[in-house]
Amino acid sequence: MPFVMFMLTVLSFMLMGKIYSEYRTPVLTPVLTTVVLLVSVLLVFDIPYDTYMEGAVWIDKMLGPAVVALAYPMYRQRAVLKKHFLPIVGSVVVGVVVAFGSGYAMAVSLGLERELLLTLLPKSLTTPIAVPVASEIGGIPSMAVAFTMIAGFTAILTSPLFFKYIPFKDMGKGIALGTAAHGLGTSKAIEYGEETVSMSSVAMSLAAIIGSFFGPFFVWLLSI
Amino acid sequence: MRLIMKVILQVAGLYIFYYIGSTIQEWLGLPVPGSILGLLLLLTLLMTGALPVAWIDHGAGFMLAYLPLFFVPVTVGIIEYPILLSGTGILMILMTITGTWLTMFVAGFTSEKLSKQKEEV
């Protein structure tokens, strides 16, 4: 059974990757479609999550080293970061603070329970970083992924209208997308040009690093 | 064949960084995830030139190509939280959308102010 679950995950992902490369629309993002497929299979065949994880845990174990691998693209972005150091660092820091702060303020004012509040906080970070940050601060990692995706899709679907009324320049668009909506936002940045893409990628990386330190600090500071 | 060996060895290398990061986290009792500490350690070594980028580029490229697959298992765990489909879940979705717009606005706005300042100087 564990091996079946392992293979089911890998093969579903490969199939969904193929479908995505055929149509290239964000709704068919492989993670999203793979998770929907797997959840449906587990529900239909009444397989508990723990049973699923006995096999899938071997895939899950790769997430840690894969996060380390993010150092490689960050290293390659160093020239862009150096060139626009102050505007990038300054705006990403402010952006991360606002992302966590606004999530906290809304959650508290609407009376969300603690565990759900903590789940909501890392939504602006790139998914592989949002997962360990959520579990570190006491949120629910699986749900955190869902909100991370919703943040990304918000940027994908609404940024054309958003930038129509708030006409940022190429750099501002990129920083807005990368800081608030990580990789999905960066995929949308392609439509706004090369400068926007590189700014979005750098902002996403920097937000991931800053967020993984600021998140736990924020939770400690406000003793949430 | 040589390329496959290279990828395997480099992935093992990334795993060592992850292991070091996790160990540091445990020792110092830091609230920051061990994987992030491993990332920062590797990034520092690359930036200072202490570790040639050719030692990890193939392994990192491989891991990043499959990155989305690696967080599928944890995400499937959502099956245990049907709350996402309740009123509370919808409320949280609305908060996420609002928070994303707010963050986009503030981050973009700040970058425009800061880059303008630079031009004037």
XYZ file of C-alpha atoms in Angstrom:
345
model
C 0.000 0.000 0.000
C 2.701 2.586 0.840
C 4.365 1.995 -2.520
C 1.025 2.377 -4.313
C 0.482 5.753 -2.602
C 4.004 6.838 -3.509
C 3.558 5.917 -7.165
C 0.042 7.348 -7.277
C 1.416 10.724 -6.172
C 4.319 10.739 -8.620
C 2.266 9.524 -11.590
C -0.621 11.931 -10.887
C 1.840 14.801 -10.746
C 3.472 13.781 -14.023
C 0.088 13.438 -15.716
C -1.073 16.818 -14.435
C 2.232 18.357 -15.497
C 1.583 17.055 -18.998
C -1.945 18.454 -19.055
C -0.629 21.802 -17.825
C 2.054 22.020 -20.498
C -0.678 21.380 -23.067
C -2.969 24.253 -21.987
C -0.694 26.555 -19.924
C -3.489 28.111 -17.914
C -2.910 28.884 -14.198
C -6.072 27.052 -13.086
C -4.364 23.840 -14.225
C -1.267 24.466 -12.048
C -0.023 20.893 -11.410
C -0.010 21.141 -7.595
C -3.627 22.247 -7.582
C -4.900 19.594 -9.982
C -2.767 16.836 -8.426
C -4.041 17.619 -4.927
C -7.666 17.710 -6.120
C -7.187 14.348 -7.848
C -5.478 12.707 -4.856
C -8.002 14.061 -2.345
C -10.806 12.700 -4.549
C -9.133 9.278 -4.731
C -8.669 9.161 -0.945
C -12.291 10.155 -0.362
C -13.746 7.726 -2.913
C -11.745 4.751 -1.649
C -12.049 5.840 1.975
C -8.285 5.889 2.546
C -7.183 7.770 5.690
C -4.543 10.496 5.287
C -2.157 8.620 7.599
C -2.285 5.579 5.315
C -1.602 7.813 2.327
C 1.355 9.415 4.102
C 3.022 6.042 4.787
C 4.005 6.072 1.136
C 3.967 9.777 0.356
C 6.290 10.589 3.253
C 9.254 9.767 0.979
C 8.225 12.600 -1.309
C 7.581 14.878 1.650
C 11.135 14.279 2.894
C 12.467 15.977 -0.240
C 10.902 19.323 0.658
C 13.660 20.276 3.131
C 16.584 19.840 0.704
C 14.489 21.478 -2.042
C 14.120 24.602 0.110
C 17.928 24.643 0.462
C 18.147 24.458 -3.349
C 16.388 27.849 -3.552
C 19.783 29.333 -2.652
C 20.821 28.708 -6.256
C 18.311 31.035 -7.998
C 18.824 33.581 -5.187
C 22.553 33.538 -5.848
C 21.888 34.171 -9.526
C 19.647 37.150 -8.715
C 22.394 38.931 -6.784
C 23.216 41.405 -9.566
C 19.634 42.710 -9.776
C 19.468 42.986 -6.007
C 22.759 44.862 -5.817
C 21.718 47.310 -8.528
C 18.441 48.307 -6.850
C 19.314 47.421 -3.281
C 17.437 50.100 -1.347
C 14.120 50.132 -3.235
C 13.934 46.321 -3.297
C 14.926 45.638 0.295
C 12.942 48.573 1.665
C 9.717 47.744 -0.124
C 9.911 44.001 0.495
C 10.463 44.556 4.229
C 7.481 46.915 4.379
C 5.453 44.503 2.239
C 6.152 41.503 4.470
C 5.258 43.495 7.593
C 1.986 44.599 5.984
C 1.221 41.054 4.791
C 1.560 39.624 8.303
C 0.130 42.683 10.041
C -2.985 42.933 7.876
C -3.655 39.200 8.162
C -3.366 39.457 11.934
C -5.541 42.565 12.207
C -8.322 41.105 10.066
C -8.223 37.726 11.787
C -8.358 39.255 15.272
C -11.109 41.721 14.463
C -13.232 38.952 12.982
C -12.566 36.661 15.938
C -10.700 33.868 14.146
C -9.383 31.179 16.465
C -5.636 31.095 17.149
C -4.661 28.083 15.041
C -6.479 29.421 11.977
C -4.973 32.881 12.468
C -1.474 31.387 12.493
C -2.350 29.364 9.389
C -3.296 32.523 7.534
C -0.148 34.537 8.353
C 2.419 33.097 5.856
C 0.088 33.263 2.806
C 2.238 35.780 0.909
C 5.375 33.586 1.041
C 6.412 31.092 -1.613
C 4.715 27.743 -0.906
C 7.820 25.671 0.010
C 8.699 28.328 2.612
C 5.117 28.928 3.782
C 4.847 25.232 4.749
C 7.731 25.148 7.277
C 6.917 28.662 8.536
C 3.290 27.697 9.166
C 4.280 24.595 11.092
C 6.977 26.504 13.007
C 4.562 29.163 14.278
C 1.806 26.674 15.088
C -0.479 26.906 12.056
C -1.804 24.075 9.872
C 0.645 23.540 6.970
C -1.810 21.926 4.546
C -4.309 24.751 4.926
C -1.499 27.297 4.672
C -0.757 25.942 1.186
C -4.383 26.554 0.204
C -4.229 30.202 1.308
C -0.861 30.647 -0.360
C -2.453 29.526 -3.618
C -5.442 31.803 -3.105
C -3.063 34.736 -2.610
C -1.315 33.759 -5.849
C -4.547 33.449 -7.800
C -5.756 36.779 -6.433
C -2.733 38.402 -8.060
C -3.111 36.446 -11.294
C -6.796 37.222 -11.723
C -7.004 40.774 -10.410
C -3.647 42.391 -11.187
C -4.679 43.680 -14.655
C -7.514 45.681 -13.079
C -5.407 46.548 -10.026
C -2.595 48.041 -12.123
C -5.116 49.877 -14.295
C -6.227 51.934 -11.295
C -2.868 51.935 -9.518
C -0.425 52.371 -12.390
C 2.908 51.300 -10.926
C 5.953 51.318 -13.169
C 7.510 47.987 -14.248
C 9.613 47.737 -11.094
C 6.723 48.521 -8.759
C 4.519 45.955 -10.487
C 7.181 43.280 -10.087
C 7.792 44.041 -6.435
C 4.054 44.111 -5.734
C 3.536 40.716 -7.412
C 6.582 38.970 -5.949
C 6.104 40.256 -2.395
C 2.357 39.584 -2.170
C 1.946 36.579 -4.445
C 5.274 34.676 -4.742
C 5.708 32.297 -7.719
C 2.173 32.550 -9.055
C 2.455 36.349 -9.049
C 5.814 36.029 -10.794
C 4.237 33.872 -13.503
C 1.780 36.706 -14.132
C 4.657 39.222 -14.206
C 5.722 37.756 -17.556
C 2.829 39.649 -19.137
C 4.249 42.954 -17.898
C 7.751 42.521 -19.301
C 11.238 41.376 -18.409
C 11.992 44.035 -15.788
C 8.799 43.101 -13.942
C 9.716 39.394 -13.985
C 13.197 39.896 -12.576
C 11.909 42.279 -9.890
C 9.146 39.848 -8.986
C 11.588 36.927 -8.688
C 13.968 38.866 -6.466
C 11.097 40.193 -4.323
C 9.713 36.678 -3.919
C 13.095 35.293 -2.769
C 13.752 38.148 -0.406
C 10.220 38.020 1.025
C 10.721 34.291 1.669
C 13.891 34.881 3.703
C 12.585 37.943 5.546
C 9.229 36.263 6.188
C 10.759 33.144 7.684
C 12.504 35.283 10.301
C 9.830 37.924 10.700
C 6.956 35.421 11.018
C 8.168 33.712 14.195
C 9.328 37.097 15.573
C 5.917 38.661 14.904
C 4.119 35.799 16.645
C 6.480 36.088 19.612
C 6.259 39.891 19.759
C 2.470 39.960 19.850
C 2.476 36.776 21.978
C -0.182 35.297 19.707
C 25.262 8.524 -16.779
C 27.845 10.967 -15.445
C 25.161 13.619 -15.296
C 22.883 11.352 -13.248
C 25.713 10.650 -10.793
C 26.378 14.372 -10.547
C 22.731 15.121 -9.805
C 22.550 12.404 -7.143
C 25.745 13.571 -5.427
C 24.685 17.220 -5.515
C 21.231 16.407 -4.135
C 22.984 14.522 -1.329
C 25.030 17.687 -0.775
C 21.850 19.762 -0.485
C 20.552 17.221 1.994
C 23.661 17.759 4.116
C 22.964 21.509 4.199
C 19.401 20.753 5.236
C 20.685 18.446 7.953
C 23.150 21.065 9.247
C 20.408 23.710 9.245
C 18.046 21.463 11.185
C 20.774 20.576 13.672
C 21.613 24.252 14.258
C 17.917 24.991 14.757
C 17.613 22.235 17.318
C 20.784 23.146 19.185
C 20.011 26.822 19.460
C 16.267 26.299 19.812
C 15.608 28.802 17.026
C 12.040 29.359 15.818
C 13.271 29.665 12.201
C 12.841 26.486 10.066
C 16.024 24.407 9.692
C 15.622 24.300 5.908
C 15.857 28.110 5.783
C 19.011 28.065 7.889
C 20.470 25.507 5.462
C 19.484 27.761 2.558
C 21.181 30.789 4.143
C 24.311 28.783 4.881
C 24.545 27.603 1.274
C 23.773 31.102 -0.041
C 26.525 32.584 2.137
C 29.058 30.044 0.881
C 28.073 30.762 -2.736
C 28.193 34.539 -2.277
C 31.624 34.475 -0.638
C 32.899 32.087 -3.300
C 33.815 29.511 -0.658
C 31.699 26.974 -2.559
C 31.808 26.966 -6.369
C 28.325 27.158 -7.873
C 29.237 24.256 -10.184
C 29.136 21.996 -7.118
C 25.395 22.388 -6.652
C 23.873 23.746 -9.889
C 22.725 20.428 -11.375
C 21.323 19.099 -8.106
C 19.571 22.384 -7.347
C 18.152 22.550 -10.866
C 16.754 19.046 -10.477
C 15.204 19.744 -7.078
C 13.629 22.986 -8.246
C 12.188 21.353 -11.356
C 10.268 18.933 -9.126
C 9.700 21.344 -6.220
C 5.897 21.482 -6.618
C 5.717 17.677 -6.356
C 7.458 17.776 -2.992
C 4.723 19.761 -1.299
C 1.868 17.697 -2.707
C 1.831 15.224 0.246
C 1.532 17.930 2.906
C -1.145 19.714 0.870
C -3.244 16.559 0.531
C -3.500 16.839 4.338
C -6.183 19.448 3.688
C -8.533 16.459 3.525
C -8.530 16.539 7.332
C -9.715 20.165 7.457
C -13.123 20.494 5.809
C -13.389 23.848 7.646
C -12.042 25.416 4.455
C -15.449 24.860 2.861
C -17.373 26.403 5.771
C -18.342 30.017 6.483
C -15.084 30.486 8.406
C -13.165 29.190 5.403
C -14.853 31.669 3.083
C -14.082 34.456 5.552
C -10.421 33.412 5.539
C -10.410 33.421 1.739
C -11.752 36.991 1.745
C -9.064 38.016 4.250
C -6.429 36.470 1.990
C -7.681 38.398 -1.035
C -7.818 41.689 0.881
C -4.405 41.113 2.450
C -2.899 40.360 -0.958
C -4.200 43.604 -2.457
C -2.997 45.589 0.538
C 0.465 44.019 0.342
C 0.667 44.612 -3.411
C -0.256 48.242 -2.927
C 2.146 48.972 -0.071
C 5.101 47.040 -1.535
C 4.707 48.592 -4.996
C 4.136 52.071 -3.595
C 7.188 51.894 -1.312
C 9.443 50.734 -4.139
C 8.325 53.656 -6.326
C 8.983 56.162 -3.534
C 12.408 54.694 -2.757
C 13.560 54.489 -6.373
C 12.407 58.056 -7.039
C 14.398 59.255 -4.029
C 17.458 57.585 -5.464
C 17.010 59.345 -8.792
C 16.844 62.761 -7.118
C 20.112 62.200 -5.226
